[in-house]
Amino acid sequence: MNTSLRSILTPGVIVRLALGWGAFAALLLAQPLLAGPLPGPALVVALIAIVAVIVVCAFGVVTEAEHLAHRLGDPYGTLVLTLSIVLIEVILISAVMLGPGEHATIARDSVMAVSMIILNLVIGVALLIGGLRHRDLRTNSTGVSTYLAMLVVLAMLAFALPGLIGEGGAYTIGQAIPIIVATVVLYVFFLVRQMGAQKSDFQEISSRSDRLVAPERAVRPSVTHAIAEHRVELLARIVVLVLTVVPIVLLSHDMAVLLDDGLDRISAPVALSGILIAMIVFLPETLTAIRAALAGEAQRVSNLCHGALVSTVGLTIPAVLTIGLLTGQQVVLAENPTNLVLLGVTLLLTLATFSGTRVTALHGAAHLTVFFVYALTVFA
């Protein structure tokens, strides 16, 4: 094994991989025991153990993502982390739909929870912490406005339009096919532009003082040059990142069963389970966004959060509609008026937050307040 691979497969990486996959294997072996209701203390211990493993693996994902971002630069490095998490989340939702039972609203509930968590909780915490540490947090306005344009259209297709033109909150077959095509075409075009002609719109804006202190930042090697020079390292880190992300999602799926049981015993709202699962699945993205905010990289916060949500909606909606068409399942996407109002307020607040010359801790506090209101509606 050459030196570069040794530097990647460190003892810490090996321990995280062994812990994540070992915990998943243990859960598989324990399925007969988990088939029936667990005693209260055993349920609490199992949940704590699963969450602890997920947190350890999440830190490993953050580490690999930061190495990739350093080599590739934005938006490529951030895109690797975002797509690895989002693709597995989409696979998880699809697997639930293809499994036994009725899951007509699983996609709607999951995507809405992810939307409110990313746009309000994660961005709120990142901007609050980053704003308290840095006075001058600036984003690339063109890149952020591109994300928001995508989110407005995708949110309309996902949550509003089915209730207006569909039947029972679901698209008909004749409506679903063109919606799938339109969503896929728009998302693919977005990725092509983000990684091509408009990639500079998603890169950090350095202040004049930054350029004087670190002029080398102004000119980065092209991504093609970075891939050619560090091919083995990049490939190895991507493999390690994916192998660390997969147990997080698989464990969160098993955790959902235990969590539903625990919440049912204390008569907590059913929607709370989806919110907690979404928070766990996107924990690596959250940690990376907070680190970026602490480093003063406001555009990277946007790339991580807004980019993750664009990918989540842009990939989930076509996937679940296609599954619905192939299996004959009804896919209910239309949201209730309360959540539509909160989503609309969130998008307006996001526009107000990122349309100024800089973002501040007050913007973060406003986003956290909206998430608090969303949490109240869940318990209502």
GROMACS .gro file of N, CA and C in nm, residues 112-230:
model
  357
  112MET      N    1  -4.053   1.759   0.353
  112MET     CA    2  -4.091   1.879   0.428
  112MET      C    3  -4.006   1.894   0.553
  113ALA      N    4  -3.985   1.783   0.625
  113ALA     CA    5  -3.902   1.788   0.745
  113ALA      C    6  -3.760   1.831   0.710
  114VAL      N    7  -3.704   1.774   0.603
  114VAL     CA    8  -3.569   1.811   0.560
  114VAL      C    9  -3.564   1.958   0.522
  115SER      N   10  -3.667   2.008   0.454
  115SER     CA   11  -3.671   2.148   0.411
  115SER      C   12  -3.665   2.243   0.531
  116MET      N   13  -3.748   2.217   0.631
  116MET     CA   14  -3.752   2.306   0.747
  116MET      C   15  -3.625   2.294   0.831
  117ILE      N   16  -3.570   2.173   0.838
  117ILE     CA   17  -3.447   2.154   0.916
  117ILE      C   18  -3.330   2.225   0.849
  118ILE      N   19  -3.314   2.207   0.719
  118ILE     CA   20  -3.199   2.266   0.649
  118ILE      C   21  -3.213   2.417   0.640
  119LEU      N   22  -3.330   2.465   0.595
  119LEU     CA   23  -3.346   2.609   0.569
  119LEU      C   24  -3.354   2.691   0.696
  120ASN      N   25  -3.398   2.632   0.806
  120ASN     CA   26  -3.415   2.710   0.928
  120ASN      C   27  -3.323   2.668   1.043
  121LEU      N   28  -3.320   2.537   1.074
  121LEU     CA   29  -3.238   2.494   1.187
  121LEU      C   30  -3.089   2.499   1.154
  122VAL      N   31  -3.048   2.433   1.046
  122VAL     CA   32  -2.905   2.427   1.013
  122VAL      C   33  -2.852   2.564   0.974
  123ILE      N   34  -2.920   2.631   0.883
  123ILE     CA   35  -2.875   2.765   0.842
  123ILE      C   36  -2.882   2.861   0.960
  124GLY      N   37  -2.986   2.848   1.043
  124GLY     CA   38  -2.998   2.936   1.159
  124GLY      C   39  -2.881   2.922   1.253
  125VAL      N   40  -2.847   2.798   1.288
  125VAL     CA   41  -2.734   2.774   1.379
  125VAL      C   42  -2.603   2.821   1.316
  126ALA      N   43  -2.584   2.790   1.186
  126ALA     CA   44  -2.459   2.828   1.119
  126ALA      C   45  -2.442   2.980   1.115
  127LEU      N   46  -2.548   3.052   1.078
  127LEU     CA   47  -2.538   3.198   1.069
  127LEU      C   48  -2.525   3.261   1.207
  128LEU      N   49  -2.592   3.204   1.306
  128LEU     CA   50  -2.581   3.260   1.441
  128LEU      C   51  -2.438   3.246   1.493
  129ILE      N   52  -2.382   3.126   1.479
  129ILE     CA   53  -2.245   3.103   1.526
  129ILE      C   54  -2.145   3.181   1.442
  130GLY      N   55  -2.160   3.172   1.310
  130GLY     CA   56  -2.067   3.243   1.222
  130GLY      C   57  -2.078   3.393   1.237
  131GLY      N   58  -2.201   3.445   1.255
  131GLY     CA   59  -2.221   3.589   1.270
  131GLY      C   60  -2.164   3.643   1.399
  132LEU      N   61  -2.167   3.562   1.505
  132LEU     CA   62  -2.109   3.606   1.632
  132LEU      C   63  -1.956   3.608   1.625
  133ARG      N   64  -1.900   3.522   1.540
  133ARG     CA   65  -1.754   3.514   1.532
  133ARG      C   66  -1.697   3.607   1.425
  134HIS      N   67  -1.769   3.625   1.316
  134HIS     CA   68  -1.720   3.708   1.205
  134HIS      C   69  -1.821   3.819   1.176
  135ARG      N   70  -1.773   3.940   1.166
  135ARG     CA   71  -1.863   4.051   1.134
  135ARG      C   72  -1.895   4.055   0.985
  136ASP      N   73  -1.800   4.014   0.903
  136ASP     CA   74  -1.814   4.029   0.759
  136ASP      C   75  -1.835   3.894   0.691
  137LEU      N   76  -1.957   3.842   0.697
  137LEU     CA   77  -1.993   3.717   0.629
  137LEU      C   78  -2.065   3.750   0.499
  138ARG      N   79  -2.004   3.716   0.387
  138ARG     CA   80  -2.062   3.751   0.257
  138ARG      C   81  -2.080   3.625   0.172
  139THR      N   82  -2.191   3.623   0.099
  139THR     CA   83  -2.216   3.514   0.006
  139THR      C   84  -2.211   3.564  -0.137
  140ASN      N   85  -2.200   3.473  -0.229
  140ASN     CA   86  -2.204   3.505  -0.372
  140ASN      C   87  -2.351   3.516  -0.410
  141SER      N   88  -2.400   3.638  -0.428
  141SER     CA   89  -2.544   3.662  -0.444
  141SER      C   90  -2.603   3.589  -0.564
  142THR      N   91  -2.527   3.576  -0.671
  142THR     CA   92  -2.579   3.507  -0.790
  142THR      C   93  -2.601   3.359  -0.761
  143GLY      N   94  -2.507   3.297  -0.692
  143GLY     CA   95  -2.521   3.156  -0.658
  143GLY      C   96  -2.639   3.131  -0.567
  144VAL      N   97  -2.655   3.214  -0.463
  144VAL     CA   98  -2.767   3.198  -0.370
  144VAL      C   99  -2.900   3.219  -0.441
  145SER      N  100  -2.908   3.321  -0.526
  145SER     CA  101  -3.034   3.346  -0.598
  145SER      C  102  -3.067   3.231  -0.693
  146THR      N  103  -2.964   3.165  -0.746
  146THR     CA  104  -2.988   3.047  -0.830
  146THR      C  105  -3.049   2.934  -0.749
  147TYR      N  106  -2.994   2.910  -0.632
  147TYR     CA  107  -3.051   2.808  -0.544
  147TYR      C  108  -3.197   2.841  -0.511
  148LEU      N  109  -3.225   2.967  -0.477
  148LEU     CA  110  -3.360   3.005  -0.438
  148LEU      C  111  -3.457   2.992  -0.555
  149ALA      N  112  -3.413   3.027  -0.674
  149ALA     CA  113  -3.498   3.010  -0.792
  149ALA      C  114  -3.536   2.863  -0.809
  150MET      N  115  -3.439   2.774  -0.791
  150MET     CA  116  -3.465   2.631  -0.801
  150MET      C  117  -3.561   2.585  -0.691
  151LEU      N  118  -3.538   2.632  -0.568
  151LEU     CA  119  -3.621   2.588  -0.456
  151LEU      C  120  -3.766   2.634  -0.470
  152VAL      N  121  -3.787   2.755  -0.519
  152VAL     CA  122  -3.924   2.805  -0.537
  152VAL      C  123  -4.000   2.717  -0.636
  153VAL      N  124  -3.937   2.686  -0.748
  153VAL     CA  125  -4.003   2.603  -0.850
  153VAL      C  126  -4.024   2.461  -0.800
  154LEU      N  127  -3.920   2.401  -0.741
  154LEU     CA  128  -3.930   2.262  -0.694
  154LEU      C  129  -4.031   2.248  -0.580
  155ALA      N  130  -4.035   2.345  -0.489
  155ALA     CA  131  -4.132   2.341  -0.379
  155ALA      C  132  -4.275   2.352  -0.433
  156MET      N  133  -4.293   2.436  -0.534
  156MET     CA  134  -4.426   2.448  -0.596
  156MET      C  135  -4.469   2.316  -0.658
  157LEU      N  136  -4.378   2.251  -0.732
  157LEU     CA  137  -4.409   2.123  -0.796
  157LEU      C  138  -4.435   2.013  -0.694
  158ALA      N  139  -4.360   2.019  -0.582
  158ALA     CA  140  -4.369   1.911  -0.484
  158ALA      C  141  -4.488   1.926  -0.390
  159PHE      N  142  -4.512   2.046  -0.338
  159PHE     CA  143  -4.606   2.061  -0.227
  159PHE      C  144  -4.736   2.135  -0.260
  160ALA      N  145  -4.733   2.229  -0.354
  160ALA     CA  146  -4.850   2.312  -0.382
  160ALA      C  147  -4.934   2.262  -0.499
  161LEU      N  148  -4.869   2.236  -0.612
  161LEU     CA  149  -4.942   2.200  -0.734
  161LEU      C  150  -5.025   2.072  -0.721
  162PRO      N  151  -4.977   1.967  -0.653
  162PRO     CA  152  -5.060   1.846  -0.643
  162PRO      C  153  -5.195   1.871  -0.577
  163GLY      N  154  -5.201   1.964  -0.481
  163GLY     CA  155  -5.327   1.995  -0.415
  163GLY      C  156  -5.419   2.078  -0.500
  164LEU      N  157  -5.366   2.145  -0.603
  164LEU     CA  158  -5.446   2.232  -0.689
  164LEU      C  159  -5.500   2.159  -0.811
  165ILE      N  160  -5.418   2.073  -0.872
  165ILE     CA  161  -5.460   2.008  -0.997
  165ILE      C  162  -5.472   1.857  -0.984
  166GLY      N  163  -5.423   1.800  -0.873
  166GLY     CA  164  -5.424   1.655  -0.858
  166GLY      C  165  -5.554   1.603  -0.799
  167GLU      N  166  -5.555   1.475  -0.764
  167GLU     CA  167  -5.670   1.411  -0.702
  167GLU      C  168  -5.629   1.356  -0.566
  168GLY      N  169  -5.695   1.407  -0.461
  168GLY     CA  170  -5.660   1.364  -0.327
  168GLY      C  171  -5.520   1.400  -0.285
  169GLY      N  172  -5.467   1.510  -0.338
  169GLY     CA  173  -5.331   1.553  -0.304
  169GLY      C  174  -5.222   1.481  -0.380
  170ALA      N  175  -5.261   1.400  -0.480
  170ALA     CA  176  -5.162   1.325  -0.559
  170ALA      C  177  -5.181   1.356  -0.707
  171TYR      N  178  -5.070   1.355  -0.781
  171TYR     CA  179  -5.078   1.374  -0.926
  171TYR      C  180  -5.144   1.252  -0.990
  172THR      N  181  -5.222   1.277  -1.095
  172THR     CA  182  -5.272   1.167  -1.176
  172THR      C  183  -5.159   1.114  -1.265
  173ILE      N  184  -5.182   1.001  -1.330
  173ILE     CA  185  -5.079   0.944  -1.417
  173ILE      C  186  -5.042   1.041  -1.528
  174GLY      N  187  -5.142   1.104  -1.588
  174GLY     CA  188  -5.115   1.199  -1.697
  174GLY      C  189  -5.040   1.323  -1.651
  175GLN      N  190  -5.053   1.356  -1.522
  175GLN     CA  191  -4.981   1.473  -1.467
  175GLN      C  192  -4.843   1.433  -1.418
  176ALA      N  193  -4.830   1.314  -1.362
  176ALA     CA  194  -4.704   1.272  -1.300
  176ALA      C  195  -4.592   1.262  -1.403
  177ILE      N  196  -4.620   1.208  -1.521
  177ILE     CA  197  -4.515   1.189  -1.621
  177ILE      C  198  -4.450   1.320  -1.663
  178PRO      N  199  -4.528   1.424  -1.703
  178PRO     CA  200  -4.462   1.550  -1.739
  178PRO      C  201  -4.393   1.618  -1.621
  179ILE      N  202  -4.445   1.598  -1.499
  179ILE     CA  203  -4.380   1.656  -1.380
  179ILE      C  204  -4.245   1.589  -1.357
  180ILE      N  205  -4.238   1.457  -1.375
  180ILE     CA  206  -4.111   1.385  -1.362
  180ILE      C  207  -4.010   1.436  -1.463
  181VAL      N  208  -4.052   1.447  -1.588
  181VAL     CA  209  -3.962   1.492  -1.694
  181VAL      C  210  -3.914   1.635  -1.668
  182ALA      N  211  -4.006   1.724  -1.632
  182ALA     CA  212  -3.971   1.864  -1.609
  182ALA      C  213  -3.873   1.877  -1.492
  183THR      N  214  -3.897   1.801  -1.385
  183THR     CA  215  -3.810   1.809  -1.267
  183THR      C  216  -3.670   1.757  -1.297
  184VAL      N  217  -3.662   1.644  -1.366
  184VAL     CA  218  -3.532   1.585  -1.398
  184VAL      C  219  -3.453   1.676  -1.491
  185VAL      N  220  -3.520   1.730  -1.594
  185VAL     CA  221  -3.452   1.818  -1.689
  185VAL      C  222  -3.400   1.942  -1.619
  186LEU      N  223  -3.482   2.002  -1.533
  186LEU     CA  224  -3.440   2.123  -1.461
  186LEU      C  225  -3.322   2.093  -1.370
  187TYR      N  226  -3.328   1.982  -1.297
  187TYR     CA  227  -3.220   1.950  -1.203
  187TYR      C  228  -3.090   1.918  -1.276
  188VAL      N  229  -3.097   1.841  -1.384
  188VAL     CA  230  -2.976   1.809  -1.461
  188VAL      C  231  -2.916   1.936  -1.520
  189PHE      N  232  -2.999   2.024  -1.573
  189PHE     CA  233  -2.949   2.150  -1.628
  189PHE      C  234  -2.881   2.234  -1.520
  190PHE      N  235  -2.940   2.232  -1.400
  190PHE     CA  236  -2.880   2.303  -1.287
  190PHE      C  237  -2.741   2.248  -1.255
  191LEU      N  238  -2.727   2.115  -1.249
  191LEU     CA  239  -2.596   2.055  -1.219
  191LEU      C  240  -2.493   2.088  -1.327
  192VAL      N  241  -2.536   2.082  -1.454
  192VAL     CA  242  -2.444   2.111  -1.564
  192VAL      C  243  -2.393   2.254  -1.554
  193ARG      N  244  -2.483   2.347  -1.527
  193ARG     CA  245  -2.442   2.488  -1.516
  193ARG      C  246  -2.357   2.511  -1.391
  194GLN      N  247  -2.394   2.445  -1.280
  194GLN     CA  248  -2.319   2.465  -1.155
  194GLN      C  249  -2.176   2.416  -1.167
  195MET      N  250  -2.156   2.307  -1.236
  195MET     CA  251  -2.022   2.251  -1.250
  195MET      C  252  -1.949   2.303  -1.374
  196GLY      N  253  -2.019   2.380  -1.455
  196GLY     CA  254  -1.959   2.429  -1.579
  196GLY      C  255  -1.951   2.579  -1.587
  197ALA      N  256  -2.034   2.637  -1.672
  197ALA     CA  257  -2.024   2.780  -1.703
  197ALA      C  258  -2.047   2.870  -1.582
  198GLN      N  259  -2.126   2.826  -1.484
  198GLN     CA  260  -2.159   2.912  -1.370
  198GLN      C  261  -2.091   2.868  -1.240
  199LYS      N  262  -1.984   2.790  -1.249
  199LYS     CA  263  -1.923   2.740  -1.125
  199LYS      C  264  -1.869   2.854  -1.038
  200SER      N  265  -1.828   2.964  -1.099
  200SER     CA  266  -1.776   3.077  -1.020
  200SER      C  267  -1.885   3.141  -0.935
  201ASP      N  268  -2.012   3.121  -0.974
  201ASP     CA  269  -2.122   3.178  -0.895
  201ASP      C  270  -2.139   3.108  -0.761
  202PHE      N  271  -2.075   2.993  -0.744
  202PHE     CA  272  -2.091   2.916  -0.621
  202PHE      C  273  -1.960   2.907  -0.541
  203GLN      N  274  -1.868   2.998  -0.570
  203GLN     CA  275  -1.740   3.001  -0.499
  203GLN      C  276  -1.737   3.119  -0.403
  204GLU      N  277  -1.652   3.107  -0.302
  204GLU     CA  278  -1.642   3.211  -0.200
  204GLU      C  279  -1.598   3.343  -0.261
  205ILE      N  280  -1.650   3.452  -0.203
  205ILE     CA  281  -1.606   3.587  -0.239
  205ILE      C  282  -1.509   3.632  -0.132
  206SER      N  283  -1.383   3.652  -0.170
  206SER     CA  284  -1.282   3.697  -0.074
  206SER      C  285  -1.280   3.848  -0.070
  207SER      N  286  -1.263   3.902   0.051
  207SER     CA  287  -1.249   4.047   0.064
  207SER      C  288  -1.111   4.090   0.016
  208ARG      N  289  -1.094   4.218   0.000
  208ARG     CA  290  -0.965   4.269  -0.048
  208ARG      C  291  -0.854   4.230   0.046
  209SER      N  292  -0.880   4.238   0.178
  209SER     CA  293  -0.775   4.202   0.273
  209SER      C  294  -0.738   4.055   0.261
  210ASP      N  295  -0.837   3.969   0.232
  210ASP     CA  296  -0.807   3.827   0.214
  210ASP      C  297  -0.714   3.807   0.096
  211ARG      N  298  -0.738   3.880  -0.012
  211ARG     CA  299  -0.656   3.863  -0.131
  211ARG      C  300  -0.513   3.911  -0.106
  212LEU      N  301  -0.501   4.015  -0.022
  212LEU     CA  302  -0.367   4.065   0.006
  212LEU      C  303  -0.290   3.966   0.093
  213VAL      N  304  -0.362   3.906   0.189
  213VAL     CA  305  -0.295   3.813   0.279
  213VAL      C  306  -0.265   3.682   0.209
  214ALA      N  307  -0.361   3.633   0.127
  214ALA     CA  308  -0.345   3.502   0.063
  214ALA      C  309  -0.375   3.513  -0.086
  215PRO      N  310  -0.284   3.573  -0.165
  215PRO     CA  311  -0.310   3.589  -0.307
  215PRO      C  312  -0.324   3.457  -0.380
  216GLU      N  313  -0.270   3.348  -0.325
  216GLU     CA  314  -0.280   3.221  -0.396
  216GLU      C  315  -0.423   3.172  -0.405
  217ARG      N  316  -0.513   3.225  -0.318
  217ARG     CA  317  -0.652   3.182  -0.323
  217ARG      C  318  -0.721   3.230  -0.449
  218ALA      N  319  -0.671   3.338  -0.505
  218ALA     CA  320  -0.739   3.397  -0.621
  218ALA      C  321  -0.732   3.306  -0.742
  219VAL      N  322  -0.628   3.227  -0.754
  219VAL     CA  323  -0.613   3.139  -0.868
  219VAL      C  324  -0.596   2.996  -0.818
  220ARG      N  325  -0.699   2.914  -0.842
  220ARG     CA  326  -0.693   2.774  -0.802
  220ARG      C  327  -0.670   2.688  -0.924
  221PRO      N  328  -0.600   2.576  -0.910
  221PRO     CA  329  -0.587   2.485  -1.023
  221PRO      C  330  -0.726   2.436  -1.065
  222SER      N  331  -0.743   2.407  -1.192
  222SER     CA  332  -0.872   2.359  -1.241
  222SER      C  333  -0.902   2.223  -1.179
  223VAL      N  334  -1.033   2.188  -1.179
  223VAL     CA  335  -1.071   2.060  -1.121
  223VAL      C  336  -1.013   1.944  -1.201
  224THR      N  337  -0.997   1.964  -1.332
  224THR     CA  338  -0.937   1.860  -1.416
  224THR      C  339  -0.793   1.834  -1.374
  225HIS      N  340  -0.720   1.943  -1.347
  225HIS     CA  341  -0.581   1.929  -1.302
  225HIS      C  342  -0.575   1.861  -1.166
  226ALA      N  343  -0.668   1.898  -1.076
  226ALA     CA  344  -0.670   1.838  -0.942
  226ALA      C  345  -0.698   1.688  -0.950
  227ILE      N  346  -0.791   1.649  -1.037
  227ILE     CA  347  -0.824   1.507  -1.051
  227ILE      C  348  -0.706   1.430  -1.110
  228ALA      N  349  -0.641   1.490  -1.211
  228ALA     CA  350  -0.526   1.423  -1.274
  228ALA      C  351  -0.410   1.406  -1.176
  229GLU      N  352  -0.388   1.506  -1.093
  229GLU     CA  353  -0.273   1.503  -1.002
  229GLU      C  354  -0.299   1.418  -0.877
  230HIS      N  355  -0.426   1.413  -0.832
  230HIS     CA  356  -0.456   1.343  -0.707
  230HIS      C  357  -0.563   1.236  -0.729
   0.00000   0.00000   0.00000
